[in-house]
Amino acid sequence: MTILAKHAAYKLAYDELREHGVDPFNVRFDSVLSPTEGMLAGRRTILLGTNNYLGLTFDADCIEKAVEATRRQGTGTTGSRIANGSYDGHMRLEQALASFYGREHAMVFSTGYQANLGVLSTLVGRGDHLMLDADSHASIYDGSRLGASEVIRFRHNSPDDLYKRLRRLEGAPGDRLIVVEGIYSMLGDTAPLKEIAAVKRETGAYLLVDEAHSLGVLGETGRGLAEAAGVEADVDFIVGTFSKSLGSVGGFCVSDSPDFDLMRIVCRPYMFTASLPPGVVASTLEALVKVRAEPELRVSLMRNARRLYDGLGAMGFETGPEANPIVAVAMPNQEVAVIFWKMLLEAGLYLNLALPPATPTNVRLLRTSVSAAHSVQQIDTALAIFADVGRQLGFLGSDRRRAGGVI
Amino acid sequence: MRQNHQLALVDSKVVGWGRPVRDDISAIFEQVLGHPVQVSDGTDIVEDLGMDSLGVMNFVMAIEDFYDISIPLDRIAQIQTVGDLIHAVQDLRSGTPA
């Protein structure tokens, strides 16, 4: 018995996975060559599961800015902004984010995870009510536990269930904060934000949207689902991350709340962690410029997403409900999912094996994320590999529905 | 597409307002699990009824719909036995703060 023996059930499940001769949660790349390719076990592998939506990790200007800032200001800040002070870059990044979203205020966190921890634990407290979509990301659930408010979850993407639960709270004191995501990370489905905004207005709640997977992806100017749905005025807080479309690391929150800056002295995940290094801040600033200046990136991204989504659907695979840059393929059971994933990898295609409890309703998924940097040929190669492995495992052919009925 | 809410569609003829909470919960369990179950206050929902954490969450949503209540997450985390669940439902129905 060790102190970690309490996690024996997880160990058992993990050992079962590894009996297939793979470790999907411990993939080791020899090197990463570009936003879309890496070397794995000496083989050139297409990266189709790294959330690198705009392909900016290797952008020459972003790299140049990061290098220049690192040379000029050093590798790290060695502490929090409260203790060590803010650098010019932190301030400029916050101004750039506020300007990008057309908001009064912005606050930068050291990761997207910490942004959710910080914002959710600070906006609501004892006596308040936090309304979470049941399929919320782990960082949202963890943020809800860090605070002291009452946490109520509503059925995924159900404005009716949300309304019902807010109505049950009628007459109870305290603020209500509704939390939804722009694009949900496992199935790539979007929130019905118009309807949720209507519920928010009717019940007098606040609304927070996590645009982690939709920043730079959705909306006319890349501001995310709130922009695409035309309800930005109803969204009180937007949270997001730099680690996907912006190709670096970090998180943020923007808002028009007049006393927003109060967060800087009460929000613990902001106050008690080291601030972002100058190089990261500089590349993020440049990436934000690219999101604004190069709308064609979103065009390429959605073209690739549509091509992959339609291609997989045409083969008979069961995918999520919308053609977004996250395309998930449902697997009938864990064993098939693991073997399928392993065969894809051996054929030179890397994506995510997503298993419960990280997935909604116990579904097993092969989760892909498409990049603007993928060539059409890479998407077609990925589709060909899927078709080949699918045939070998008896997915395709006469019984097209074998993969069906899971999602 | 994936929120097949069969758990929410608990047959209102099977469960009824006139009975103790335990009988209603027992009937909902039977519908969800698809076979008769013997439950007492000491029945452990996970260990004895073989429900995983997601199953419990969905089951709780069915209970919430039936009684028109919301059981906060911290409260759900404390529920281990049928007795705990009955207690939580009774508290919330009588308006006792969670």
Coordinates of C-alpha atoms in Angstrom, one line a residue:
Chain A
M1 CA 0.0 0.0 0.0
T2 CA 1.3 3.4 -0.9
I3 CA -0.3 6.8 -0.4
L4 CA -1.5 6.7 -4.0
A5 CA -3.3 3.3 -3.6
K6 CA -6.6 5.2 -3.4
H7 CA -6.3 5.7 -7.2
A8 CA -6.1 2.0 -7.8
A9 CA -9.2 2.0 -10.1
Y10 CA -7.4 4.5 -12.4
K11 CA -4.2 2.4 -12.4
L12 CA -6.2 -0.6 -13.4
A13 CA -7.8 1.2 -16.3
Y14 CA -4.5 2.6 -17.4
D15 CA -2.8 -0.8 -17.2
E16 CA -5.6 -2.3 -19.4
L17 CA -4.9 0.4 -22.0
R18 CA -1.2 -0.3 -22.0
E19 CA -1.8 -4.0 -22.5
H20 CA -2.4 -3.0 -26.1
G21 CA 1.3 -2.0 -26.3
V22 CA 0.5 1.7 -26.4
D23 CA 0.4 4.6 -24.0
P24 CA -1.9 7.2 -25.5
F25 CA -1.3 9.6 -22.6
N26 CA 2.4 9.5 -22.8
V27 CA 3.3 10.0 -26.5
R28 CA 6.9 11.1 -26.9
F29 CA 7.7 13.1 -30.0
D30 CA 11.4 13.0 -31.1
S31 CA 10.9 16.5 -32.5
V32 CA 8.1 18.7 -33.8
L33 CA 8.8 19.9 -37.3
S34 CA 6.0 22.3 -38.0
P35 CA 2.4 23.1 -36.8
T36 CA 1.3 20.0 -38.7
E37 CA 4.2 17.5 -38.6
G38 CA 6.3 15.8 -35.9
M39 CA 8.8 12.9 -35.8
L40 CA 7.5 10.0 -33.8
A41 CA 9.6 6.8 -33.4
G42 CA 11.7 7.9 -36.3
R43 CA 8.6 8.4 -38.5
R44 CA 7.2 11.6 -40.0
T45 CA 3.7 11.9 -38.5
I46 CA 0.8 14.2 -39.3
L47 CA -0.3 16.2 -36.2
L48 CA -4.1 16.1 -36.2
G49 CA -4.8 16.6 -32.5
T50 CA -2.8 19.5 -31.1
N51 CA -5.4 22.4 -31.1
N52 CA -3.0 24.5 -33.3
Y53 CA -6.0 26.0 -35.1
L54 CA -4.2 28.8 -36.9
G55 CA -0.9 27.1 -37.2
L56 CA 0.9 30.0 -35.6
T57 CA 3.4 28.1 -33.5
F58 CA 6.0 28.3 -36.2
D59 CA 5.0 31.8 -37.6
A60 CA 8.2 33.6 -38.4
D61 CA 7.1 37.0 -37.0
C62 CA 5.8 35.4 -33.7
I63 CA 9.1 33.6 -33.3
E64 CA 11.1 36.8 -34.0
K65 CA 9.1 38.8 -31.5
A66 CA 9.6 36.1 -28.8
V67 CA 13.3 35.9 -29.5
E68 CA 13.7 39.6 -29.4
A69 CA 11.8 40.0 -26.2
T70 CA 13.7 37.2 -24.5
R71 CA 17.0 38.7 -25.5
R72 CA 15.9 42.1 -24.3
Q73 CA 14.0 41.2 -21.1
G74 CA 15.1 37.8 -20.1
T75 CA 13.6 34.3 -20.0
G76 CA 11.2 34.8 -17.1
T77 CA 9.7 37.2 -14.6
T78 CA 10.6 35.0 -11.6
G79 CA 7.4 36.0 -9.8
S80 CA 3.9 37.4 -9.7
R81 CA 2.9 40.8 -10.9
I82 CA 1.9 41.8 -7.4
A83 CA 5.4 41.0 -6.1
N84 CA 7.7 41.6 -9.0
G85 CA 5.7 44.1 -10.9
S86 CA 4.2 44.1 -14.4
Y87 CA 6.3 44.3 -17.5
D88 CA 5.5 46.6 -20.4
G89 CA 4.4 43.5 -22.4
H90 CA 1.8 42.4 -19.8
M91 CA 0.2 45.8 -20.0
R92 CA 0.3 46.0 -23.8
L93 CA -1.1 42.5 -24.1
E94 CA -4.0 43.4 -21.9
Q95 CA -4.7 46.6 -23.9
A96 CA -4.5 44.6 -27.1
L97 CA -7.0 42.0 -25.8
A98 CA -9.4 44.7 -24.6
S99 CA -9.2 46.4 -28.0
F100 CA -9.6 43.2 -29.9
Y101 CA -12.8 42.4 -28.0
G102 CA -14.0 46.0 -27.8
R103 CA -14.1 45.8 -24.0
E104 CA -13.0 48.1 -21.2
H105 CA -10.9 45.7 -19.3
A106 CA -8.7 42.7 -19.8
M107 CA -6.7 40.6 -17.4
V108 CA -4.0 38.1 -18.3
F109 CA -3.4 34.8 -16.5
S110 CA -0.5 32.4 -16.7
T111 CA -2.5 29.6 -18.3
G112 CA -6.1 29.2 -19.6
Y113 CA -6.7 26.7 -16.7
Q114 CA -5.8 29.3 -14.2
A115 CA -8.0 31.9 -15.9
N116 CA -11.0 29.7 -15.2
L117 CA -9.9 28.9 -11.7
G118 CA -9.3 32.6 -11.0
V119 CA -12.4 34.1 -12.6
L120 CA -14.9 31.5 -11.5
S121 CA -13.7 31.5 -7.9
T122 CA -13.7 35.3 -7.7
L123 CA -16.9 36.4 -9.6
V124 CA -19.1 34.3 -7.4
G125 CA -18.9 33.6 -3.7
R126 CA -20.9 32.3 -0.7
G127 CA -24.6 32.8 -1.3
D128 CA -24.2 33.1 -5.1
H129 CA -25.2 30.5 -7.7
L130 CA -22.9 29.2 -10.4
M131 CA -24.8 27.5 -13.3
L132 CA -22.5 25.2 -15.2
D133 CA -23.1 23.3 -18.4
A134 CA -22.8 19.6 -17.5
D135 CA -20.1 19.1 -20.2
S136 CA -17.9 21.9 -18.9
H137 CA -14.1 21.6 -19.1
A138 CA -12.3 20.3 -16.0
S139 CA -10.9 23.8 -15.4
I140 CA -14.4 25.2 -15.0
Y141 CA -15.4 22.4 -12.6
D142 CA -12.2 23.0 -10.6
G143 CA -12.7 26.7 -10.6
S144 CA -16.2 26.1 -9.2
R145 CA -14.7 24.1 -6.4
L146 CA -12.1 26.7 -5.5
G147 CA -14.9 29.3 -4.8
A148 CA -17.6 29.1 -2.2
S149 CA -20.7 29.6 -4.3
E150 CA -23.4 27.0 -4.8
V151 CA -22.8 25.1 -8.0
I152 CA -25.7 23.8 -10.1
R153 CA -25.1 22.0 -13.4
F154 CA -27.6 22.0 -16.2
R155 CA -28.0 19.6 -19.1
H156 CA -25.5 20.1 -21.8
N157 CA -26.6 22.8 -24.3
S158 CA -30.1 22.9 -22.9
P159 CA -31.4 26.5 -22.4
D160 CA -34.7 25.0 -21.2
D161 CA -33.0 23.0 -18.4
L162 CA -30.9 26.1 -17.5
Y163 CA -34.1 28.2 -17.4
K164 CA -35.9 25.7 -15.2
R165 CA -33.0 25.6 -12.7
L166 CA -32.8 29.4 -12.6
R167 CA -36.5 29.6 -12.1
R168 CA -36.2 27.2 -9.1
L169 CA -33.9 29.8 -7.5
E170 CA -36.5 32.6 -7.8
G171 CA -36.5 34.6 -4.6
A172 CA -33.2 33.3 -3.4
P173 CA -30.6 36.0 -2.7
G174 CA -27.2 36.1 -4.5
D175 CA -25.9 36.6 -8.0
R176 CA -26.3 34.0 -10.7
L177 CA -23.5 33.3 -13.2
I178 CA -24.1 31.1 -16.2
V179 CA -21.0 29.5 -17.7
V180 CA -20.9 28.0 -21.2
E181 CA -18.2 27.3 -23.8
G182 CA -17.9 28.6 -27.3
I183 CA -16.8 25.2 -28.8
Y184 CA -16.9 22.2 -26.5
S185 CA -13.5 20.5 -26.5
M186 CA -14.5 16.9 -27.0
L187 CA -17.2 16.9 -29.7
G188 CA -16.7 20.3 -31.2
D189 CA -20.3 21.4 -30.8
T190 CA -21.1 25.0 -30.1
A191 CA -23.3 26.4 -27.3
P192 CA -26.8 27.6 -28.4
L193 CA -25.7 31.1 -27.3
K194 CA -28.6 33.1 -28.6
E195 CA -31.1 31.1 -26.6
I196 CA -28.8 31.1 -23.5
A197 CA -28.4 34.9 -23.8
A198 CA -32.2 35.1 -23.8
V199 CA -32.4 33.0 -20.6
K200 CA -29.8 35.3 -19.1
R201 CA -31.8 38.4 -19.9
E202 CA -35.0 37.0 -18.6
T203 CA -33.6 35.8 -15.3
G204 CA -31.2 38.6 -14.6
A205 CA -28.1 36.4 -14.5
Y206 CA -24.6 37.2 -15.6
L207 CA -23.1 35.2 -18.5
L208 CA -19.6 34.0 -19.0
V209 CA -18.4 32.3 -22.2
D210 CA -15.2 30.3 -22.4
E211 CA -13.9 30.9 -25.9
A212 CA -10.8 28.7 -25.5
H213 CA -11.5 26.7 -28.7
S214 CA -13.3 29.4 -30.6
L215 CA -11.0 32.4 -30.3
G216 CA -9.6 33.0 -33.8
V217 CA -11.9 30.3 -35.1
L218 CA -15.5 31.6 -35.1
G219 CA -16.9 35.0 -35.8
E220 CA -16.3 37.6 -38.6
T221 CA -13.2 38.9 -36.9
G222 CA -12.3 35.8 -34.9
R223 CA -13.7 36.9 -31.6
G224 CA -15.5 33.6 -31.1
L225 CA -19.0 32.3 -30.7
A226 CA -20.4 35.4 -29.0
E227 CA -19.5 37.4 -32.2
A228 CA -20.7 34.6 -34.5
A229 CA -24.0 34.4 -32.7
G230 CA -24.4 38.2 -32.5
V231 CA -24.8 38.3 -28.7
E232 CA -21.6 40.0 -27.5
A233 CA -23.6 42.7 -25.7
D234 CA -25.2 39.9 -23.5
V235 CA -21.9 38.3 -22.6
D236 CA -20.5 39.9 -19.4
F237 CA -17.2 38.0 -19.3
I238 CA -15.2 36.2 -21.9
V239 CA -12.4 33.8 -20.9
G240 CA -9.9 32.3 -23.2
T241 CA -6.5 30.9 -23.8
F242 CA -3.3 31.7 -25.7
S243 CA -2.4 28.1 -26.0
K244 CA -4.6 27.1 -29.0
S245 CA -5.2 29.5 -31.8
L246 CA -2.5 32.0 -30.5
G247 CA 0.2 29.3 -30.4
S248 CA 1.8 30.1 -27.0
V249 CA 0.5 29.7 -23.4
G250 CA -1.5 31.7 -21.0
G251 CA -5.1 32.8 -20.4
F252 CA -7.3 35.9 -20.1
C253 CA -10.6 37.4 -19.2
V254 CA -12.2 40.5 -20.7
S255 CA -15.2 42.4 -19.5
D256 CA -16.9 45.8 -19.3
S257 CA -17.6 45.4 -15.6
P258 CA -16.6 48.8 -14.2
D259 CA -14.8 47.5 -11.1
F260 CA -13.1 44.6 -13.0
D261 CA -9.6 45.6 -11.8
L262 CA -10.6 44.7 -8.3
M263 CA -9.9 41.1 -9.4
R264 CA -6.2 41.9 -9.3
I265 CA -6.2 42.1 -5.6
V266 CA -8.7 39.3 -4.8
C267 CA -8.2 36.7 -7.4
R268 CA -5.7 34.2 -6.0
P269 CA -4.8 32.2 -9.2
Y270 CA -3.8 35.6 -10.6
M271 CA -2.0 36.9 -7.5
F272 CA 0.0 33.8 -6.4
T273 CA 1.7 32.5 -9.5
A274 CA 4.5 33.7 -11.7
S275 CA 3.4 36.0 -14.6
L276 CA 4.0 35.1 -18.2
P277 CA 7.6 35.4 -19.5
P278 CA 8.4 38.2 -21.9
G279 CA 8.9 35.9 -24.9
V280 CA 5.5 34.3 -24.5
V281 CA 3.8 37.7 -24.1
A282 CA 5.6 39.0 -27.2
S283 CA 4.6 36.1 -29.5
T284 CA 1.0 36.2 -28.2
L285 CA 0.8 39.9 -29.0
E286 CA 2.0 39.2 -32.5
A287 CA -0.4 36.2 -32.9
L288 CA -3.3 38.5 -32.0
V289 CA -2.2 40.9 -34.7
K290 CA -2.3 37.9 -37.2
V291 CA -5.8 36.9 -36.1
R292 CA -6.9 40.4 -37.0
A293 CA -4.8 40.9 -40.1
E294 CA -5.1 37.5 -41.7
P295 CA -8.8 36.4 -41.9
E296 CA -7.8 34.0 -44.6
L297 CA -6.4 31.8 -41.9
R298 CA -9.9 31.2 -40.7
V299 CA -11.0 30.4 -44.2
S300 CA -8.3 27.8 -44.6
L301 CA -9.2 26.4 -41.2
M302 CA -12.9 26.0 -41.9
R303 CA -12.1 24.6 -45.4
N304 CA -10.0 21.9 -43.8
A305 CA -12.5 21.2 -41.0
R306 CA -15.3 20.8 -43.5
R307 CA -13.2 18.5 -45.7
L308 CA -12.3 16.2 -42.8
Y309 CA -15.8 16.3 -41.3
D310 CA -17.5 15.5 -44.6
G311 CA -14.9 12.9 -45.6
L312 CA -15.3 11.0 -42.4
G313 CA -19.1 11.3 -42.5
A314 CA -19.1 10.0 -46.1
M315 CA -17.2 6.9 -45.0
G316 CA -19.9 6.2 -42.5
F317 CA -18.0 7.2 -39.3
E318 CA -20.1 8.9 -36.7
T319 CA -18.9 12.4 -35.9
G320 CA -20.1 15.3 -33.8
P321 CA -23.0 17.5 -34.8
E322 CA -21.1 20.4 -36.4
A323 CA -18.2 20.8 -38.8
N324 CA -15.9 22.7 -36.6
P325 CA -12.1 22.4 -36.2
I326 CA -12.6 19.8 -33.6
V327 CA -13.9 16.6 -35.3
A328 CA -14.5 13.7 -33.0
V329 CA -15.2 10.1 -34.3
A330 CA -17.2 7.9 -32.0
M331 CA -15.9 4.4 -31.2
P332 CA -18.1 1.5 -30.2
N333 CA -16.0 0.5 -27.2
Q334 CA -12.7 1.0 -25.5
E335 CA -10.8 -1.9 -27.0
V336 CA -11.7 -0.9 -30.6
A337 CA -10.9 2.8 -29.7
V338 CA -7.4 1.9 -28.5
I339 CA -6.6 -0.4 -31.4
F340 CA -7.9 2.1 -33.9
W341 CA -5.8 4.9 -32.3
K342 CA -2.7 2.7 -32.3
M343 CA -3.1 1.7 -36.0
L344 CA -3.6 5.3 -37.0
L345 CA -0.4 6.3 -35.2
E346 CA 1.5 3.4 -36.8
A347 CA 0.3 4.7 -40.2
G348 CA 1.6 8.2 -39.4
L349 CA -1.4 10.0 -38.0
Y350 CA -1.5 11.5 -34.5
L351 CA -4.7 12.5 -32.8
N352 CA -6.2 12.2 -29.3
L353 CA -7.7 9.1 -27.8
A354 CA -10.4 10.5 -25.5
L355 CA -11.9 8.2 -22.9
P356 CA -14.3 8.6 -20.0
P357 CA -14.4 10.4 -17.6
A358 CA -12.9 13.1 -19.8
T359 CA -15.7 12.6 -22.4
P360 CA -19.4 13.2 -22.1
T361 CA -21.8 10.4 -21.5
N362 CA -19.2 7.6 -21.4
V363 CA -18.4 7.9 -25.1
R364 CA -15.1 6.8 -26.5
L365 CA -13.7 9.2 -29.1
L366 CA -10.9 9.6 -31.6
R367 CA -10.6 13.4 -31.3
T368 CA -9.0 15.4 -34.1
S369 CA -8.3 19.1 -34.3
V370 CA -7.7 20.7 -37.6
S371 CA -5.3 23.5 -38.4
A372 CA -5.3 26.3 -41.0
A373 CA -1.7 25.1 -41.7
H374 CA -2.8 21.6 -42.8
S375 CA -2.6 21.3 -46.6
V376 CA -5.5 19.8 -48.4
Q377 CA -3.2 16.9 -49.2
Q378 CA -2.6 16.3 -45.5
I379 CA -6.3 16.2 -44.8
D380 CA -6.8 13.8 -47.7
T381 CA -3.9 11.6 -46.4
A382 CA -5.5 11.6 -43.0
L383 CA -8.8 10.5 -44.5
A384 CA -7.1 7.8 -46.5
I385 CA -5.4 6.5 -43.3
F386 CA -8.8 6.5 -41.5
A387 CA -10.4 4.6 -44.4
D388 CA -7.6 2.0 -44.5
V389 CA -7.7 1.4 -40.7
G390 CA -11.5 1.5 -40.7
R391 CA -11.6 -1.2 -43.4
Q392 CA -9.1 -3.4 -41.5
L393 CA -11.2 -3.2 -38.4
G394 CA -14.4 -3.9 -40.2
F395 CA -15.9 -0.5 -39.8
L396 CA -16.5 0.3 -43.4
G397 CA -18.2 -1.7 -46.1
S398 CA -21.5 -3.5 -45.8
D399 CA -22.4 -2.5 -42.3
R400 CA -21.9 1.2 -42.4
R401 CA -23.6 1.7 -39.1
R402 CA -21.3 -0.4 -37.0
A403 CA -19.7 2.7 -35.6
G404 CA -23.1 4.3 -35.1
G405 CA -25.3 4.9 -32.2
V406 CA -22.6 5.8 -29.8
I407 CA -22.7 9.6 -29.7
Chain B
M1 CA -27.4 14.2 -30.1
R2 CA -25.8 12.5 -27.2
Q3 CA -27.9 13.7 -24.3
N4 CA -30.4 10.8 -24.6
H5 CA -32.5 11.8 -21.7
Q6 CA -34.0 8.5 -21.0
L7 CA -33.3 9.1 -17.4
A8 CA -35.4 12.2 -17.4
L9 CA -38.4 10.4 -18.8
V10 CA -39.2 8.6 -15.6
D11 CA -42.7 7.3 -15.9
S12 CA -44.9 9.4 -13.7
K13 CA -47.3 6.5 -13.2
V14 CA -44.7 4.5 -11.5
V15 CA -43.7 7.1 -9.1
G16 CA -46.1 9.3 -7.2
W17 CA -46.4 12.2 -4.8
G18 CA -48.5 10.3 -2.3
R19 CA -45.7 8.0 -1.3
P20 CA -42.6 8.3 0.9
V21 CA -39.5 9.6 -0.9
R22 CA -37.8 6.2 -0.5
D23 CA -40.5 4.5 -2.6
D24 CA -40.2 7.1 -5.3
I25 CA -36.4 6.8 -5.4
S26 CA -36.6 3.1 -5.4
A27 CA -39.0 3.1 -8.4
I28 CA -36.7 5.5 -10.3
F29 CA -33.8 3.3 -9.6
E30 CA -35.7 0.3 -11.0
Q31 CA -36.5 2.2 -14.2
V32 CA -33.0 3.4 -14.6
L33 CA -31.3 0.1 -13.9
G34 CA -34.0 -1.9 -15.7
H35 CA -34.5 -4.5 -13.0
P36 CA -36.0 -4.6 -9.5
V37 CA -33.8 -3.5 -6.7
Q38 CA -34.0 -3.8 -2.9
V39 CA -32.9 -0.5 -1.4
S40 CA -32.6 0.5 2.2
D41 CA -31.2 3.7 3.8
G42 CA -27.8 2.0 4.0
T43 CA -27.7 1.0 0.3
D44 CA -24.5 2.4 -1.2
I45 CA -25.4 3.9 -4.6
V46 CA -22.1 3.2 -6.3
E47 CA -21.0 0.0 -4.5
D48 CA -24.3 -1.8 -4.1
L49 CA -26.2 -0.6 -7.2
G50 CA -23.2 -0.7 -9.6
M51 CA -23.6 2.9 -10.9
D52 CA -20.6 4.8 -12.1
S53 CA -20.1 8.5 -11.4
L54 CA -21.7 9.5 -14.6
G55 CA -24.7 7.2 -14.0
V56 CA -25.1 8.8 -10.6
M57 CA -25.0 12.3 -12.1
N58 CA -27.7 11.3 -14.6
F59 CA -29.8 9.6 -12.0
V60 CA -29.6 12.7 -9.9
M61 CA -30.9 14.7 -12.8
A62 CA -33.9 12.4 -13.1
I63 CA -34.5 12.9 -9.4
E64 CA -34.2 16.7 -9.7
D65 CA -36.7 16.7 -12.6
F66 CA -39.1 14.6 -10.6
Y67 CA -39.1 16.7 -7.5
D68 CA -38.4 20.0 -9.4
I69 CA -35.4 20.7 -7.3
S70 CA -31.7 21.3 -8.0
I71 CA -29.2 19.4 -5.9
P72 CA -26.0 21.5 -5.7
L73 CA -22.7 19.7 -6.6
D74 CA -21.2 19.9 -3.2
R75 CA -24.3 18.3 -1.9
I76 CA -24.2 15.5 -4.5
A77 CA -20.6 14.8 -3.5
Q78 CA -21.8 14.0 0.0
I79 CA -24.4 11.6 -1.1
Q80 CA -23.2 8.0 -0.8
T81 CA -26.2 6.0 0.3
V82 CA -29.8 6.0 -0.5
G83 CA -30.4 7.4 3.0
D84 CA -28.2 10.4 2.1
L85 CA -30.1 11.0 -1.1
I86 CA -33.5 10.8 0.7
H87 CA -32.2 13.3 3.3
A88 CA -31.0 15.7 0.6
V89 CA -34.3 15.5 -1.3
Q90 CA -36.3 16.1 1.9
D91 CA -34.1 19.0 2.8
L92 CA -34.4 20.7 -0.5
R93 CA -38.1 20.1 -0.8
S94 CA -38.7 21.7 2.6
G95 CA -36.7 24.7 1.5
T96 CA -33.8 24.0 4.0
P97 CA -30.7 25.8 2.6
A98 CA -28.4 23.3 0.9

